[in-house]
């Protein structure tokens, strides 16, 4: 069996010391272009591969970063991971991720296990505000995604207030007057979305009606739909916590004989790919999921490198995506008024 080349072999081929090769491989020191070219050529010629475990013991770095998400079944989080992974690869890092499956009971165990294997973490969590310091106790750089972080810690999320406000404004401009919100109270963005919708409607002299799902899923959107659309005082516009809830809601409405957008308009938040293929296609807000992953990873890598990060929470601007699940309402008085007789 052919013997694997060692760092000693690389040093001999390049004509430098073992320490120089080690510092080059671990990016601990820069050398002249000539020396670096010699080392790189020796590595390529010998097909040398460094031992990650040994490198980790020397540098204290794992070469991996972690992403903690709430539900891999939700395309918003799939795209967030995709964006984060793209930036990690560009910077020579491996990405590991865990799915907490919307379970706070599993978060501590999974976070602690992952933190031992990575140099830093991007974390989406439902933990109450006063418990977020538990994540920081692992001693690794952390970027919180989807919510503001404890004071002094980096975080990034869509502007949830603005996202909800623009959806409310769209429905009001289309003539909707009885607007409901199907929310998910355990989620931190829910509070901001409720504030945004309420502020928008109050500015137009309207009140918001609220319903709640037990999870931000397709099944829950389907379950809640009859409670909303079969009431005597049913709304003419519905804002759902996310696209998953909205898509489930749309399917149930159709089976109940409720026309969307004929009888009511329905909107979601996230702009997941499935939304453009529903019947009718879903009006939503694009939260730029991949961009959130990319920028969150850039913040994390800067933190791992020991750079000073900008203070405060980074808000990403939402983008309204209008499709066919919303339409202008015909005023009820006009709808019931008999057509003028022809002379």
Short mmCIF file of C-alpha atoms in Angstrom, two decimals:
data_model
loop_
_atom_site.label_atom_id
_atom_site.label_comp_id
_atom_site.label_asym_id
_atom_site.label_seq_id
_atom_site.Cartn_x
_atom_site.Cartn_y
_atom_site.Cartn_z
CA UNK A 1 0.00 0.00 0.00
CA UNK A 2 1.34 3.43 -0.93
CA UNK A 3 2.23 5.51 2.09
CA UNK A 4 0.21 8.69 2.52
CA UNK A 5 2.32 11.84 2.26
CA UNK A 6 2.88 13.72 5.51
CA UNK A 7 3.40 17.36 6.36
CA UNK A 8 7.10 16.51 6.67
CA UNK A 9 7.10 15.36 3.02
CA UNK A 10 5.43 18.60 1.94
CA UNK A 11 8.02 20.66 3.84
CA UNK A 12 10.91 18.70 2.25
CA UNK A 13 9.47 19.06 -1.27
CA UNK A 14 8.90 22.81 -0.83
CA UNK A 15 12.23 23.41 0.89
CA UNK A 16 10.71 25.01 3.97
CA UNK A 17 10.22 24.06 7.61
CA UNK A 18 7.36 21.91 8.91
CA UNK A 19 6.23 24.89 11.02
CA UNK A 20 5.95 27.03 7.87
CA UNK A 21 3.77 24.44 6.13
CA UNK A 22 1.59 24.11 9.24
CA UNK A 23 1.07 27.87 9.48
CA UNK A 24 0.25 28.05 5.76
CA UNK A 25 -2.29 25.21 5.90
CA UNK A 26 -3.99 26.63 9.00
CA UNK A 27 -4.00 30.20 7.64
CA UNK A 28 -2.12 31.26 10.77
CA UNK A 29 0.43 33.34 8.87
CA UNK A 30 1.02 34.77 5.40
CA UNK A 31 4.32 34.25 3.53
CA UNK A 32 5.89 35.69 0.39
CA UNK A 33 4.13 34.73 -2.85
CA UNK A 34 7.15 32.61 -3.84
CA UNK A 35 7.06 30.55 -0.61
CA UNK A 36 3.28 30.11 -0.80
CA UNK A 37 3.51 28.95 -4.44
CA UNK A 38 6.16 26.37 -3.47
CA UNK A 39 4.02 25.01 -0.63
CA UNK A 40 0.89 24.91 -2.79
CA UNK A 41 2.80 23.12 -5.58
CA UNK A 42 4.19 20.55 -3.11
CA UNK A 43 0.71 19.89 -1.69
CA UNK A 44 -0.71 19.37 -5.19
CA UNK A 45 2.16 17.18 -6.42
CA UNK A 46 2.02 14.91 -3.37
CA UNK A 47 -1.81 14.97 -3.20
CA UNK A 48 -1.40 15.80 0.48
CA UNK A 49 -4.53 16.05 2.64
CA UNK A 50 -4.28 17.51 6.11
CA UNK A 51 -5.85 15.73 9.06
CA UNK A 52 -8.90 17.77 10.17
CA UNK A 53 -8.80 16.34 13.69
CA UNK A 54 -5.13 17.18 14.12
CA UNK A 55 -5.69 20.64 12.67
CA UNK A 56 -8.56 21.17 15.10
CA UNK A 57 -6.35 20.20 18.05
CA UNK A 58 -3.67 22.66 16.93
CA UNK A 59 -5.87 25.64 16.05
CA UNK A 60 -8.84 25.07 18.34
CA UNK A 61 -11.05 25.44 15.23
CA UNK A 62 -13.30 22.76 13.75
CA UNK A 63 -13.70 24.24 10.27
CA UNK A 64 -17.48 23.81 10.63
CA UNK A 65 -20.37 26.14 11.36
CA UNK A 66 -23.83 25.21 12.60
CA UNK A 67 -27.33 26.31 11.64
CA UNK A 68 -30.30 25.54 13.88
CA UNK A 69 -33.69 25.70 12.15
CA UNK A 70 -37.26 25.20 13.31
CA UNK A 71 -38.69 22.99 10.56
CA UNK A 72 -36.88 21.56 7.53
CA UNK A 73 -40.32 20.81 6.04
CA UNK A 74 -40.90 24.56 5.65
CA UNK A 75 -39.21 25.76 2.42
CA UNK A 76 -38.39 29.09 4.09
CA UNK A 77 -35.86 27.31 6.32
CA UNK A 78 -34.63 25.09 3.48
CA UNK A 79 -33.74 28.18 1.49
CA UNK A 80 -32.18 29.85 4.52
CA UNK A 81 -29.86 26.84 4.94
CA UNK A 82 -29.07 26.94 1.23
CA UNK A 83 -28.01 30.58 1.43
CA UNK A 84 -25.93 30.01 4.56
CA UNK A 85 -24.23 26.97 3.03
CA UNK A 86 -23.27 28.89 -0.11
CA UNK A 87 -21.35 31.49 1.92
CA UNK A 88 -19.83 28.86 4.24
CA UNK A 89 -18.40 26.94 1.28
CA UNK A 90 -16.99 30.13 -0.23
CA UNK A 91 -15.01 30.65 2.99
CA UNK A 92 -13.83 27.04 3.32
CA UNK A 93 -16.27 26.00 6.06
CA UNK A 94 -18.46 22.93 6.30
CA UNK A 95 -22.06 23.51 7.37
CA UNK A 96 -23.89 21.31 9.85
CA UNK A 97 -27.55 21.88 10.67
CA UNK A 98 -30.17 20.50 13.03
CA UNK A 99 -33.95 20.64 12.81
CA UNK A 100 -35.66 21.19 16.17
CA UNK A 101 -39.05 20.30 14.61
CA UNK A 102 -40.68 23.29 16.36
CA UNK A 103 -40.02 21.57 19.70
CA UNK A 104 -38.60 23.74 22.49
CA UNK A 105 -38.06 20.59 24.54
CA UNK A 106 -35.43 19.36 22.03
CA UNK A 107 -33.63 22.67 21.52
CA UNK A 108 -31.28 22.59 24.52
CA UNK A 109 -30.04 19.07 23.83
CA UNK A 110 -29.56 19.63 20.09
CA UNK A 111 -27.90 23.02 20.53
CA UNK A 112 -25.46 21.75 23.11
CA UNK A 113 -24.50 18.73 20.98
CA UNK A 114 -24.02 20.85 17.86
CA UNK A 115 -22.05 23.55 19.66
CA UNK A 116 -19.28 21.05 20.47
CA UNK A 117 -18.70 20.37 16.77
CA UNK A 118 -18.69 23.87 15.28
CA UNK A 119 -16.91 27.22 15.51
CA UNK A 120 -20.15 29.22 15.61
CA UNK A 121 -23.93 29.01 15.30
CA UNK A 122 -26.82 30.61 13.42
CA UNK A 123 -29.88 29.96 15.57
CA UNK A 124 -33.62 30.15 14.86
CA UNK A 125 -35.47 29.48 18.10
CA UNK A 126 -38.79 29.89 19.88
CA UNK A 127 -37.05 30.34 23.25
CA UNK A 128 -38.49 33.14 25.41
CA UNK A 129 -36.38 36.30 25.48
CA UNK A 130 -35.11 35.70 29.01
CA UNK A 131 -33.79 32.25 28.07
CA UNK A 132 -31.67 33.18 25.06
CA UNK A 133 -28.60 33.60 27.27
CA UNK A 134 -28.56 29.78 27.54
CA UNK A 135 -27.42 29.67 23.90
CA UNK A 136 -24.62 32.14 24.61
CA UNK A 137 -23.45 29.99 27.53
CA UNK A 138 -22.05 27.44 25.06
CA UNK A 139 -19.19 29.87 24.53
CA UNK A 140 -19.41 30.02 20.73
CA UNK A 141 -20.14 33.02 18.47
CA UNK A 142 -23.88 33.14 17.79
CA UNK A 143 -26.06 34.97 15.27
CA UNK A 144 -29.80 34.84 15.99
CA UNK A 145 -31.98 34.55 12.88
CA UNK A 146 -35.62 35.58 12.66
CA UNK A 147 -35.68 37.64 15.85
CA UNK A 148 -33.74 40.33 17.74
CA UNK A 149 -30.94 39.06 19.98
CA UNK A 150 -30.03 39.88 23.57
CA UNK A 151 -28.30 43.26 23.83
CA UNK A 152 -24.92 43.32 22.15
CA UNK A 153 -25.44 40.09 20.17
CA UNK A 154 -25.76 39.99 16.36
CA UNK A 155 -29.13 39.09 14.84
CA UNK A 156 -30.91 39.35 11.50
CA UNK A 157 -34.55 39.06 10.40
CA UNK A 158 -37.12 40.41 8.02
CA UNK A 159 -38.92 43.57 9.18
CA UNK A 160 -42.04 41.71 10.37
CA UNK A 161 -43.91 44.91 11.25
CA UNK A 162 -43.42 46.32 7.74
CA UNK A 163 -44.37 43.01 6.12
CA UNK A 164 -47.71 42.88 7.93
CA UNK A 165 -48.40 46.57 7.42
CA UNK A 166 -47.97 46.31 3.64
CA UNK A 167 -50.32 43.32 3.48
CA UNK A 168 -52.92 45.21 5.49
CA UNK A 169 -52.52 48.23 3.23
CA UNK A 170 -53.01 46.07 0.13
CA UNK A 171 -56.25 44.56 1.44
CA UNK A 172 -57.64 47.93 2.57
CA UNK A 173 -56.86 49.53 -0.80
CA UNK A 174 -58.66 46.64 -2.48
CA UNK A 175 -61.79 47.49 -0.50
CA UNK A 176 -61.62 44.86 2.25
CA UNK A 177 -63.12 46.00 5.54
CA UNK A 178 -63.43 42.84 7.67
CA UNK A 179 -59.84 41.63 7.95
CA UNK A 180 -58.68 38.69 10.08
CA UNK A 181 -55.24 37.50 11.09
CA UNK A 182 -54.48 33.80 11.54
CA UNK A 183 -51.48 34.00 13.84
CA UNK A 184 -49.07 31.78 15.75
CA UNK A 185 -48.54 33.35 19.17
CA UNK A 186 -45.42 31.37 20.27
CA UNK A 187 -43.36 32.91 17.45
CA UNK A 188 -41.53 36.18 18.15
CA UNK A 189 -42.34 37.63 14.66
CA UNK A 190 -46.06 37.12 15.42
CA UNK A 191 -45.98 40.02 17.87
CA UNK A 192 -44.54 42.39 15.27
CA UNK A 193 -46.91 41.18 12.57
CA UNK A 194 -49.88 41.76 14.87
CA UNK A 195 -48.60 45.27 15.62
CA UNK A 196 -48.15 46.06 11.95
CA UNK A 197 -51.60 44.86 10.94
CA UNK A 198 -53.29 46.57 13.87
CA UNK A 199 -51.55 49.88 13.17
CA UNK A 200 -52.49 49.74 9.49
CA UNK A 201 -56.15 48.96 10.13
CA UNK A 202 -56.49 51.53 12.91
CA UNK A 203 -55.15 54.16 10.51
CA UNK A 204 -58.16 53.36 8.32
CA UNK A 205 -60.66 53.15 11.18
CA UNK A 206 -60.84 49.34 11.06
CA UNK A 207 -60.39 46.59 13.65
CA UNK A 208 -58.46 43.35 13.37
CA UNK A 209 -59.99 39.97 14.22
CA UNK A 210 -57.54 37.31 15.36
CA UNK A 211 -57.47 33.51 15.17
CA UNK A 212 -54.63 31.24 16.25
CA UNK A 213 -53.07 28.06 14.90
CA UNK A 214 -51.21 25.58 17.11
CA UNK A 215 -48.31 25.27 14.64
CA UNK A 216 -47.27 27.18 11.49
CA UNK A 217 -48.11 24.25 9.18
CA UNK A 218 -50.30 23.20 6.26
CA UNK A 219 -52.42 20.98 8.51
CA UNK A 220 -53.14 23.82 10.92
CA UNK A 221 -54.11 26.16 8.08
CA UNK A 222 -56.55 23.53 6.89
CA UNK A 223 -57.90 22.95 10.41
CA UNK A 224 -58.51 26.61 11.24
CA UNK A 225 -60.21 27.50 7.96
CA UNK A 226 -63.81 26.39 8.81
CA UNK A 227 -63.64 28.35 12.09
CA UNK A 228 -62.92 31.48 10.05
CA UNK A 229 -64.99 31.19 6.88
CA UNK A 230 -68.19 29.57 8.20
CA UNK A 231 -68.97 32.28 10.74
CA UNK A 232 -71.88 34.63 10.21
CA UNK A 233 -69.48 37.56 10.60
CA UNK A 234 -66.81 35.99 8.40
CA UNK A 235 -63.97 38.22 7.13
CA UNK A 236 -63.51 39.33 3.54
CA UNK A 237 -59.71 39.32 3.86
CA UNK A 238 -57.41 36.90 5.74
CA UNK A 239 -53.71 37.38 6.54
CA UNK A 240 -52.01 34.10 7.49
CA UNK A 241 -48.92 33.82 9.70
CA UNK A 242 -46.94 32.22 6.86
CA UNK A 243 -47.39 30.68 3.43
CA UNK A 244 -47.68 27.15 4.83
CA UNK A 245 -50.73 28.13 6.88
CA UNK A 246 -52.13 30.08 3.93
CA UNK A 247 -51.77 27.16 1.51
CA UNK A 248 -53.54 24.81 3.92
CA UNK A 249 -56.22 27.48 4.37
CA UNK A 250 -56.70 27.80 0.60
CA UNK A 251 -57.17 24.06 0.16
CA UNK A 252 -59.77 23.86 2.93
CA UNK A 253 -61.64 26.92 1.63
CA UNK A 254 -61.96 25.32 -1.79
CA UNK A 255 -63.35 22.09 -0.31
CA UNK A 256 -65.90 24.15 1.67
CA UNK A 257 -67.11 25.87 -1.49
CA UNK A 258 -65.64 29.23 -0.53
CA UNK A 259 -64.28 31.15 -3.51
CA UNK A 260 -60.87 32.80 -3.24
CA UNK A 261 -60.70 35.65 -4.09
CA UNK A 262 -64.43 35.84 -4.96
CA UNK A 263 -65.70 35.48 -1.39
CA UNK A 264 -62.54 36.48 0.44
CA UNK A 265 -58.89 37.30 -0.24
CA UNK A 266 -56.11 35.28 1.39
CA UNK A 267 -52.45 36.27 1.84
CA UNK A 268 -49.37 34.66 3.38
CA UNK A 269 -45.82 35.58 4.35
CA UNK A 270 -42.50 34.01 3.17
CA UNK A 271 -42.90 33.66 -0.63
CA UNK A 272 -42.06 29.95 -0.64
CA UNK A 273 -41.92 28.41 -4.15
CA UNK A 274 -45.15 26.41 -3.71
CA UNK A 275 -47.17 29.62 -3.38
CA UNK A 276 -46.96 30.42 -7.07
CA UNK A 277 -48.47 27.01 -7.95
CA UNK A 278 -51.54 27.06 -5.68
CA UNK A 279 -55.01 27.64 -7.06
CA UNK A 280 -55.24 30.58 -7.08
CA UNK A 281 -51.57 31.60 -6.83
CA UNK A 282 -50.87 33.08 -3.39
CA UNK A 283 -50.30 36.76 -2.67
CA UNK A 284 -47.49 36.98 -0.14
CA UNK A 285 -44.48 38.89 1.16
CA UNK A 286 -41.01 37.84 0.07
CA UNK A 287 -38.82 37.61 3.19
CA UNK A 288 -35.69 36.91 1.10
CA UNK A 289 -34.98 33.59 2.82
CA UNK A 290 -31.71 32.80 1.00
CA UNK A 291 -30.43 36.33 1.56
CA UNK A 292 -31.16 35.98 5.29
CA UNK A 293 -29.06 32.81 5.31
CA UNK A 294 -26.23 34.43 3.34
CA UNK A 295 -26.07 37.58 5.45
CA UNK A 296 -26.47 35.64 8.69
CA UNK A 297 -23.49 33.47 7.72
CA UNK A 298 -21.40 36.51 6.79
CA UNK A 299 -22.12 38.00 10.22
CA UNK A 300 -21.20 34.72 11.89
CA UNK A 301 -17.90 34.33 10.02
CA UNK A 302 -16.95 37.87 10.96
CA UNK A 303 -17.73 37.07 14.60
CA UNK A 304 -15.65 33.88 14.42
CA UNK A 305 -12.75 35.92 13.00
CA UNK A 306 -13.00 38.27 15.97
CA UNK A 307 -14.17 41.28 13.97
CA UNK A 308 -16.30 43.98 15.56
CA UNK A 309 -19.88 43.71 14.26
CA UNK A 310 -22.34 46.57 13.77
CA UNK A 311 -24.41 47.16 16.88
CA UNK A 312 -28.11 46.30 16.88
CA UNK A 313 -30.49 44.09 14.99
CA UNK A 314 -30.22 43.90 11.17
CA UNK A 315 -33.65 44.32 9.54
CA UNK A 316 -34.17 43.10 5.98
CA UNK A 317 -36.84 44.89 3.96
CA UNK A 318 -39.79 42.75 2.80
CA UNK A 319 -41.12 42.77 -0.76
CA UNK A 320 -44.81 42.52 -1.65
CA UNK A 321 -45.68 39.82 -4.20
CA UNK A 322 -49.23 40.27 -5.52
CA UNK A 323 -50.88 37.24 -7.15
CA UNK A 324 -54.44 36.05 -7.74
CA UNK A 325 -55.51 35.11 -4.20
CA UNK A 326 -56.42 38.77 -3.65
CA UNK A 327 -58.79 40.96 -5.64
CA UNK A 328 -60.66 44.26 -5.32
CA UNK A 329 -63.94 43.95 -3.44
CA UNK A 330 -67.21 45.18 -4.88
CA UNK A 331 -68.87 47.37 -2.20
CA UNK A 332 -71.79 45.43 -0.70
CA UNK A 333 -74.23 48.24 -1.34
CA UNK A 334 -73.27 48.28 -5.01
CA UNK A 335 -73.45 44.51 -5.19
CA UNK A 336 -77.02 44.40 -3.82
CA UNK A 337 -78.32 47.47 -5.67
CA UNK A 338 -80.54 46.44 -8.65
CA UNK A 339 -79.21 47.26 -12.07
CA UNK A 340 -80.77 50.36 -13.68
CA UNK A 341 -83.63 49.64 -16.13
CA UNK A 342 -82.99 50.28 -19.75
CA UNK A 343 -85.34 52.71 -21.49
#
